[in-house]
Structures are given as C-alpha cells and as structure tokens.
mmCIF file of C-alpha atoms in Angstrom:
data_model
loop_
_atom_site.group_PDB
_atom_site.id
_atom_site.type_symbol
_atom_site.label_atom_id
_atom_site.label_comp_id
_atom_site.label_asym_id
_atom_site.label_seq_id
_atom_site.Cartn_x
_atom_site.Cartn_y
_atom_site.Cartn_z
ATOM 1 C CA VAL A 10 42.885 72.654 98.283
ATOM 2 C CA VAL A 11 45.731 71.673 100.605
ATOM 3 C CA ASN A 12 47.083 68.134 100.489
ATOM 4 C CA TYR A 13 48.761 66.918 103.622
ATOM 5 C CA ALA A 14 50.155 63.683 105.124
ATOM 6 C CA ASP A 15 48.020 62.187 107.879
ATOM 7 C CA TYR A 16 50.364 60.585 110.407
ATOM 8 C CA ASP A 17 49.328 58.640 113.464
ATOM 9 C CA VAL A 18 50.198 60.578 116.614
ATOM 10 C CA ASP A 19 52.269 57.737 118.071
ATOM 11 C CA GLU A 20 54.116 57.307 114.781
ATOM 12 C CA THR A 21 54.849 61.042 114.488
ATOM 13 C CA SER A 22 56.361 61.122 117.967
ATOM 14 C CA ARG A 23 58.981 58.585 116.856
ATOM 15 C CA ILE A 24 60.066 60.518 113.739
ATOM 16 C CA SER A 25 63.512 62.068 114.135
ATOM 17 C CA ALA A 26 65.884 63.669 111.660
ATOM 18 C CA ILE A 27 69.662 63.372 111.641
ATOM 19 C CA ASN A 28 72.398 65.323 109.857
ATOM 20 C CA VAL A 29 70.157 68.374 109.941
ATOM 21 C CA GLN A 30 71.777 71.371 108.256
ATOM 22 C CA GLN A 31 70.513 74.912 108.035
ATOM 23 C CA HIS A 32 71.478 76.628 104.811
ATOM 24 C CA VAL A 33 71.318 80.357 105.485
ATOM 25 C CA GLY A 34 69.071 82.099 103.009
ATOM 26 C CA GLN A 35 68.134 78.828 101.337
ATOM 27 C CA GLY A 36 66.434 76.301 103.620
ATOM 28 C CA VAL A 37 67.086 73.173 105.655
ATOM 29 C CA SER A 38 68.051 69.567 104.916
ATOM 30 C CA GLY A 39 68.282 66.366 106.915
ATOM 31 C CA SER A 40 67.822 62.596 106.810
ATOM 32 C CA ILE A 41 64.856 60.589 108.091
ATOM 33 C CA ASP A 42 65.010 56.797 107.971
ATOM 34 C CA GLY A 43 67.931 56.985 105.576
ATOM 35 C CA ARG A 44 66.200 59.285 103.099
ATOM 36 C CA LEU A 45 67.375 62.829 102.359
ATOM 37 C CA TYR A 46 64.826 65.589 102.762
ATOM 38 C CA GLN A 47 65.373 69.149 101.551
ATOM 39 C CA ILE A 48 62.974 72.000 102.238
ATOM 40 C CA GLY A 49 63.672 75.456 100.952
ATOM 41 C CA SER A 50 63.886 77.841 98.052
ATOM 42 C CA PRO A 51 64.888 76.847 94.509
ATOM 43 C CA ARG A 52 68.418 78.017 95.381
ATOM 44 C CA LEU A 53 68.744 75.138 97.858
ATOM 45 C CA ILE A 54 67.193 72.628 95.498
ATOM 46 C CA GLY A 55 69.495 73.420 92.581
ATOM 47 C CA ASP A 56 69.191 72.161 89.016
ATOM 48 C CA GLY A 57 69.500 68.447 89.802
ATOM 49 C CA ALA A 58 66.054 68.059 91.361
ATOM 50 C CA GLU A 59 63.373 65.974 89.700
ATOM 51 C CA ILE A 60 60.268 68.150 89.377
ATOM 52 C CA ASP A 61 57.364 66.952 87.267
ATOM 53 C CA PRO A 62 55.462 69.389 85.013
ATOM 54 C CA ALA A 63 52.501 69.643 87.406
ATOM 55 C CA MET A 64 54.753 70.668 90.296
ATOM 56 C CA GLN A 65 56.666 73.075 88.067
ATOM 57 C CA SER A 66 53.376 74.655 87.047
ATOM 58 C CA GLN A 67 52.542 75.153 90.720
ATOM 59 C CA ILE A 68 55.949 76.770 91.321
ATOM 60 C CA ASP A 69 55.452 79.118 88.387
ATOM 61 C CA GLY A 70 51.961 80.006 89.582
ATOM 62 C CA ILE A 71 53.187 80.810 93.077
ATOM 63 C CA THR A 72 55.944 83.001 91.678
ATOM 64 C CA ASP A 73 53.499 84.823 89.397
ATOM 65 C CA THR A 74 51.297 85.755 92.366
ATOM 66 C CA GLY A 75 54.244 87.463 94.051
ATOM 67 C CA SER A 76 54.784 84.777 96.679
ATOM 68 C CA SER A 77 58.010 82.895 97.344
ATOM 69 C CA PRO A 78 57.897 79.165 96.513
ATOM 70 C CA VAL A 79 59.120 76.616 99.045
ATOM 71 C CA ILE A 80 59.936 73.181 97.631
ATOM 72 C CA VAL A 81 60.010 69.868 99.509
ATOM 73 C CA LEU A 82 62.300 67.179 98.097
ATOM 74 C CA ARG A 83 62.780 63.568 99.132
ATOM 75 C CA ASP A 84 65.868 61.944 97.668
ATOM 76 C CA GLY A 85 65.979 64.618 94.990
ATOM 77 C CA VAL A 86 62.339 64.204 93.912
ATOM 78 C CA CYS A 87 59.827 66.998 94.477
ATOM 79 C CA GLN A 88 57.072 65.889 96.856
ATOM 80 C CA ALA A 89 55.312 69.176 97.560
ATOM 81 C CA VAL A 90 55.458 72.882 96.920
ATOM 82 C CA PHE A 91 53.827 75.788 98.696
ATOM 83 C CA GLY A 92 54.087 79.546 98.698
ATOM 84 C CA VAL A 93 54.808 81.922 101.541
ATOM 85 C CA MET A 94 54.159 85.624 101.684
ATOM 86 C CA ASP A 95 55.027 88.054 104.470
ATOM 87 C CA PRO A 96 52.227 90.547 105.040
ATOM 88 C CA LEU A 97 53.294 94.145 104.642
ATOM 89 C CA ARG A 98 53.472 95.944 107.966
ATOM 90 C CA GLU A 99 50.557 98.322 108.202
ATOM 91 C CA ASP A 100 52.770 101.349 108.821
ATOM 92 C CA ALA A 101 55.426 100.477 106.221
ATOM 93 C CA ALA A 102 54.108 102.594 103.343
ATOM 94 C CA ASP A 103 53.623 105.680 105.523
ATOM 95 C CA VAL A 104 57.083 105.352 107.073
ATOM 96 C CA VAL A 105 58.761 104.925 103.689
ATOM 97 C CA ARG A 106 56.959 107.952 102.304
ATOM 98 C CA SER A 107 57.970 110.063 105.320
ATOM 99 C CA LEU A 108 61.590 108.931 105.090
ATOM 100 C CA ARG A 109 61.731 109.916 101.438
ATOM 101 C CA GLU A 110 60.210 113.298 102.270
ATOM 102 C CA ASP A 111 62.978 113.711 104.844
ATOM 103 C CA GLY A 112 65.593 113.163 102.117
ATOM 104 C CA TRP A 113 66.372 109.465 102.564
ATOM 105 C CA ASN A 114 66.920 107.212 99.548
ATOM 106 C CA VAL A 115 64.979 104.027 100.374
ATOM 107 C CA GLU A 116 65.814 100.653 98.818
ATOM 108 C CA VAL A 117 64.734 97.068 99.461
ATOM 109 C CA LEU A 118 67.214 94.205 99.955
ATOM 110 C CA SER A 119 65.489 90.853 100.227
ATOM 111 C CA GLY A 120 66.134 87.152 99.895
ATOM 112 C CA ASP A 121 62.641 86.570 98.499
ATOM 113 C CA HIS A 122 61.937 85.992 94.844
ATOM 114 C CA GLN A 123 62.127 89.092 92.681
ATOM 115 C CA PRO A 124 58.407 89.137 91.748
ATOM 116 C CA ALA A 125 57.481 89.136 95.450
ATOM 117 C CA VAL A 126 59.975 91.899 96.178
ATOM 118 C CA THR A 127 58.738 93.967 93.243
ATOM 119 C CA ARG A 128 55.141 93.592 94.444
ATOM 120 C CA VAL A 129 56.011 94.761 97.966
ATOM 121 C CA ALA A 130 58.082 97.651 96.618
ATOM 122 C CA GLY A 131 55.121 98.779 94.538
ATOM 123 C CA GLN A 132 52.875 98.803 97.602
ATOM 124 C CA MET A 133 55.366 101.085 99.354
ATOM 125 C CA GLY A 134 55.883 103.389 96.385
ATOM 126 C CA ILE A 135 59.500 102.311 95.811
ATOM 127 C CA ASP A 136 60.957 102.211 92.311
ATOM 128 C CA PRO A 137 61.323 98.551 91.180
ATOM 129 C CA GLN A 138 64.904 99.379 90.190
ATOM 130 C CA CYS A 139 65.582 99.997 93.897
ATOM 131 C CA ALA A 140 64.068 96.672 94.991
ATOM 132 C CA LYS A 141 66.523 93.771 94.830
ATOM 133 C CA GLY A 142 65.457 90.186 95.464
ATOM 134 C CA CYS A 143 67.055 86.738 95.584
ATOM 135 C CA LEU A 144 69.876 88.098 97.742
ATOM 136 C CA MET A 145 72.046 85.966 99.988
ATOM 137 C CA PRO A 146 73.432 87.398 103.262
ATOM 138 C CA GLU A 147 76.737 88.174 101.574
ATOM 139 C CA ASP A 148 74.882 89.979 98.780
ATOM 140 C CA LYS A 149 73.164 92.246 101.307
ATOM 141 C CA LEU A 150 76.506 92.901 102.972
ATOM 142 C CA ALA A 151 78.086 93.791 99.618
ATOM 143 C CA ALA A 152 75.168 96.115 98.816
ATOM 144 C CA ILE A 153 75.664 97.990 102.088
ATOM 145 C CA ARG A 154 79.405 98.292 101.583
ATOM 146 C CA SER A 155 79.066 99.488 97.979
ATOM 147 C CA ALA A 156 76.199 101.926 98.584
ATOM 148 C CA PRO A 157 76.931 105.498 97.412
ATOM 149 C CA ARG A 158 78.279 107.574 100.291
ATOM 150 C CA ARG A 159 75.873 110.506 100.080
ATOM 151 C CA GLY A 160 75.293 110.328 103.816
ATOM 152 C CA PRO A 161 74.955 107.762 106.599
ATOM 153 C CA ILE A 162 73.896 104.257 105.563
ATOM 154 C CA LEU A 163 70.914 103.043 107.575
ATOM 155 C CA MET A 164 69.896 99.367 107.524
ATOM 156 C CA VAL A 165 66.652 98.054 108.991
ATOM 157 C CA GLY A 166 66.089 94.303 109.274
ATOM 158 C CA ASP A 167 64.701 91.494 111.385
ATOM 159 C CA GLY A 168 66.043 88.269 109.863
ATOM 160 C CA VAL A 169 69.093 86.050 110.222
ATOM 161 C CA ASN A 170 70.064 87.014 106.674
ATOM 162 C CA ASP A 171 70.216 90.671 107.721
ATOM 163 C CA ALA A 172 72.714 90.282 110.569
ATOM 164 C CA ALA A 173 75.912 90.952 108.614
ATOM 165 C CA ALA A 174 74.425 93.936 106.775
ATOM 166 C CA LEU A 175 73.074 95.379 110.036
ATOM 167 C CA ALA A 176 76.535 95.208 111.589
ATOM 168 C CA ALA A 177 78.218 96.763 108.523
ATOM 169 C CA ALA A 178 75.846 99.724 108.136
ATOM 170 C CA ASP A 179 76.617 103.080 109.753
ATOM 171 C CA VAL A 180 73.445 102.541 111.769
ATOM 172 C CA GLY A 181 71.832 99.113 112.012
ATOM 173 C CA ILE A 182 68.290 98.928 113.379
ATOM 174 C CA ALA A 183 66.690 95.604 114.278
ATOM 175 C CA VAL A 184 62.971 95.256 114.842
ATOM 176 C CA ARG A 185 61.808 93.486 117.993
ATOM 177 C CA GLY A 186 60.168 90.188 117.173
ATOM 178 C CA GLY A 187 62.760 89.272 114.563
ATOM 179 C CA ALA A 188 65.564 86.719 114.677
ATOM 180 C CA ARG A 189 67.944 86.826 117.617
ATOM 181 C CA ALA A 190 70.917 87.137 115.274
ATOM 182 C CA SER A 191 69.599 90.428 113.920
ATOM 183 C CA LEU A 192 68.910 91.751 117.423
ATOM 184 C CA ALA A 193 72.466 90.890 118.491
ATOM 185 C CA ALA A 194 74.094 92.428 115.404
ATOM 186 C CA ALA A 195 72.259 95.759 115.375
ATOM 187 C CA PRO A 196 73.368 98.624 117.642
ATOM 188 C CA ALA A 197 69.768 99.861 117.851
ATOM 189 C CA VAL A 198 66.565 97.900 118.449
ATOM 190 C CA ILE A 199 62.979 99.085 118.035
ATOM 191 C CA GLY A 200 61.373 97.702 121.164
ATOM 192 C CA ASP A 201 57.718 97.849 120.135
ATOM 193 C CA GLY A 202 58.311 96.287 116.710
ATOM 194 C CA LYS A 203 56.717 99.215 114.858
ATOM 195 C CA LEU A 204 58.510 100.795 111.904
ATOM 196 C CA GLN A 205 57.358 104.195 113.106
ATOM 197 C CA GLY A 206 60.314 103.951 115.485
ATOM 198 C CA VAL A 207 62.703 104.211 112.525
ATOM 199 C CA LEU A 208 61.218 107.564 111.582
ATOM 200 C CA GLU A 209 61.347 108.754 115.178
ATOM 201 C CA LEU A 210 64.998 107.727 115.515
ATOM 202 C CA THR A 211 66.143 109.396 112.286
ATOM 203 C CA ARG A 212 64.361 112.660 113.098
ATOM 204 C CA ARG A 213 65.659 112.773 116.640
ATOM 205 C CA ALA A 214 69.169 112.031 115.376
ATOM 206 C CA ARG A 215 68.939 114.883 112.870
ATOM 207 C CA GLN A 216 67.632 117.184 115.578
ATOM 208 C CA THR A 217 70.474 116.185 117.927
ATOM 209 C CA ARG A 218 73.068 116.805 115.227
ATOM 210 C CA GLY A 219 71.619 120.266 114.648
ATOM 211 C CA THR A 220 71.772 121.002 118.375
ATOM 212 C CA ILE A 221 75.422 119.930 118.567
ATOM 213 C CA ARG A 222 76.365 122.123 115.617
ATOM 214 C CA ARG A 223 74.526 125.091 117.091
ATOM 215 C CA ASN A 224 76.253 124.605 120.441
ATOM 216 C CA PHE A 225 79.661 124.467 118.775
ATOM 217 C CA ALA A 226 78.913 127.691 116.890
ATOM 218 C CA VAL A 227 77.692 129.457 120.040
ATOM 219 C CA SER A 228 80.649 128.271 122.108
ATOM 220 C CA ILE A 229 83.241 129.244 119.508
ATOM 221 C CA ALA A 230 81.670 132.664 118.900
ATOM 222 C CA TYR A 231 81.376 133.311 122.633
ATOM 223 C CA ASN A 232 85.039 132.477 123.291
ATOM 224 C CA VAL A 233 86.332 134.374 120.257
ATOM 225 C CA VAL A 234 84.540 137.532 121.398
ATOM 226 C CA ALA A 235 85.713 137.092 125.007
ATOM 227 C CA VAL A 236 89.354 136.533 123.984
ATOM 228 C CA ALA A 237 89.270 139.530 121.653
ATOM 229 C CA LEU A 238 87.880 141.773 124.414
ATOM 230 C CA ALA A 239 90.479 140.498 126.881
ATOM 231 C CA MET A 240 93.366 141.067 124.442
ATOM 232 C CA THR A 241 92.247 144.635 123.711
ATOM 233 C CA GLY A 242 91.855 145.405 127.396
ATOM 234 C CA TRP A 243 88.119 145.947 127.301
ATOM 235 C CA ILE A 244 87.594 143.432 130.106
ATOM 236 C CA THR A 245 89.740 142.569 133.102
ATOM 237 C CA PRO A 246 91.113 139.068 133.823
ATOM 238 C CA LEU A 247 88.630 138.765 136.675
ATOM 239 C CA ILE A 248 85.679 139.426 134.371
ATOM 240 C CA ALA A 249 87.126 137.022 131.781
ATOM 241 C CA ALA A 250 87.341 134.298 134.453
ATOM 242 C CA ALA A 251 83.724 134.953 135.405
ATOM 243 C CA LEU A 252 82.651 134.668 131.776
ATOM 244 C CA MET A 253 84.089 131.143 131.382
ATOM 245 C CA PRO A 254 81.358 129.323 133.355
ATOM 246 C CA ALA A 255 78.826 131.557 131.635
ATOM 247 C CA SER A 256 79.935 129.956 128.357
ATOM 248 C CA SER A 257 78.999 126.516 129.664
ATOM 249 C CA ILE A 258 75.672 127.847 130.909
ATOM 250 C CA THR A 259 74.979 129.311 127.462
ATOM 251 C CA VAL A 260 75.602 125.930 125.776
ATOM 252 C CA LEU A 261 73.472 124.145 128.363
ATOM 253 C CA GLY A 262 70.658 126.636 127.838
ATOM 254 C CA SER A 263 70.859 126.134 124.084
ATOM 255 C CA THR A 264 70.543 122.381 124.558
ATOM 256 C CA LEU A 265 67.593 122.675 126.923
ATOM 257 C CA ALA A 266 65.885 125.021 124.465
ATOM 258 C CA THR A 267 65.773 122.232 121.888
ATOM 259 C CA PRO A 268 62.221 120.802 121.634
ATOM 260 C CA ARG A 269 62.003 117.470 123.445
ATOM 261 C CA GLN A 270 59.294 116.114 121.186
ATOM 262 C CA THR A 271 59.405 115.551 117.423
ATOM 263 C CA LYS A 272 56.580 114.556 115.168
ATOM 264 C CA SER A 273 56.600 110.931 114.076
ATOM 265 C CA THR A 274 54.066 111.269 111.307
ATOM 266 C CA ARG A 275 53.004 113.773 108.760
#
C-alpha cells in the first residue's frame, strides 16, 4: 500500500521551494511556505529528527530487505519513508567473475546502506568484507588513494559521488547514462552503458602492454646484434645503414601481427 498526497493540479503548479540545498551523498533540503523539508538518507536527517515508532519500524524493515531508506521530514518531523533499490545490471555478475579470473581484485564502494551493499555483493560473488557501504564521496576518494599498490587502480562509477574517486584512480571509467559529473571526471567512458566494456578495455589494455614490451625486446635485440656485427667488421657501414629502417619495419610487423580482436566473455 502506498500513501500519497493528492494535490489539485492548479495548487501544485504554484508550489515552489526556496533555499534548496543539495547535500552530496545525503539528500536535498529546502523551504516551502516557510516550512523546512528534508528528503534523504538517515545521514542527512541526523539524530535530532522526530520519528515515531511506526515510521522507525518501516525504516528498519526497508533496511532488512536490503533496500536503502529515504526519509521525508517536515520541520524535523518524519512524514514519510520509502525504500529505493538499484537493480543489478544483468551483465554485472559475469563481468565481475571474468575480471577476477583475469587477476583483478574487485571491491564495492557504495553510498547505500551496508545491508543493501552486502546483498548486491553476494549476487556478484564478492566477499562481504570487500563490500563497503555508507560511504561519502571523500570516503571513496580515501579508499582509492589508500588501496594496496599491487597494480593499476581501476575505478568504475556512474554517480556524482564517484567523481572524485574516478579522477583519482589510475584509470577512471564512467558508464554512459550516469551523472554528468562522473562522465566529466573519468578519462574513459563506456558509450553503450554496458559493463562488458570494462572487461573489453582491461583485456585490450593488457594486450597492448604485451605488444609494447615485445616490440621493445625485438628492437633492442635487433640493434644490439647489428651494432655487434658492425663493430666486429662482419657488416659494412652501408649494410648497417640499410638495416636501420628494417628495424622499424620489424617493430611495425610485430604490432600488426597482434590479434585485433579479443574475447569479451568466457
């Protein structure tokens, strides 16, 4: 059962809020007809709110189901409460599993309530110890900066709260369809909004790194052999000069020999 306020259309058109403030990671507040309204998570509401036992029971029930409660206050008194839950992307579990098979350590950083984060982590096969909830933007930023440096730090996000962490990571990837702040902060954007793009990017990046290393090895070995032969008199300066462009051709051929397609799924 959903209870709602039934406003006349003409009356609704005249409603306007002033002193509207957006509290990042918490909610929004503003005044209507001289009364303060606050809509957001319990972090925004604080401990001074007046919440009757029935409303508190609803909040607890929402939290127990793994949803995140949103509370509506008017002049510090709870008027309504409802739960929100983001559906898990259909390809999320498969992408997380593939990333872990590729050697990535996957963790969840979320501003949602911990029970909701734990539930989502379980659906993706992530250890609850690696799923952190109730995080503010600065908490996500601190988590990225303090992450163990066992390799590049990759951050994937689509919300305003993710912007700072996306910019601080070695590679920040925003998902199309998310908040503009995340799209502006991340150096890379997945255009089709599918997480499969994260797997494609990481595998192509690893393949490119391998190609660069192979080209360096080939180039160095080629030049070492050529210099040694020139110093010992086995080849003439003219032949050595002719071999120089051949070195570039060898590296180019090695690059072109790299497969242009990589598998996105397993």
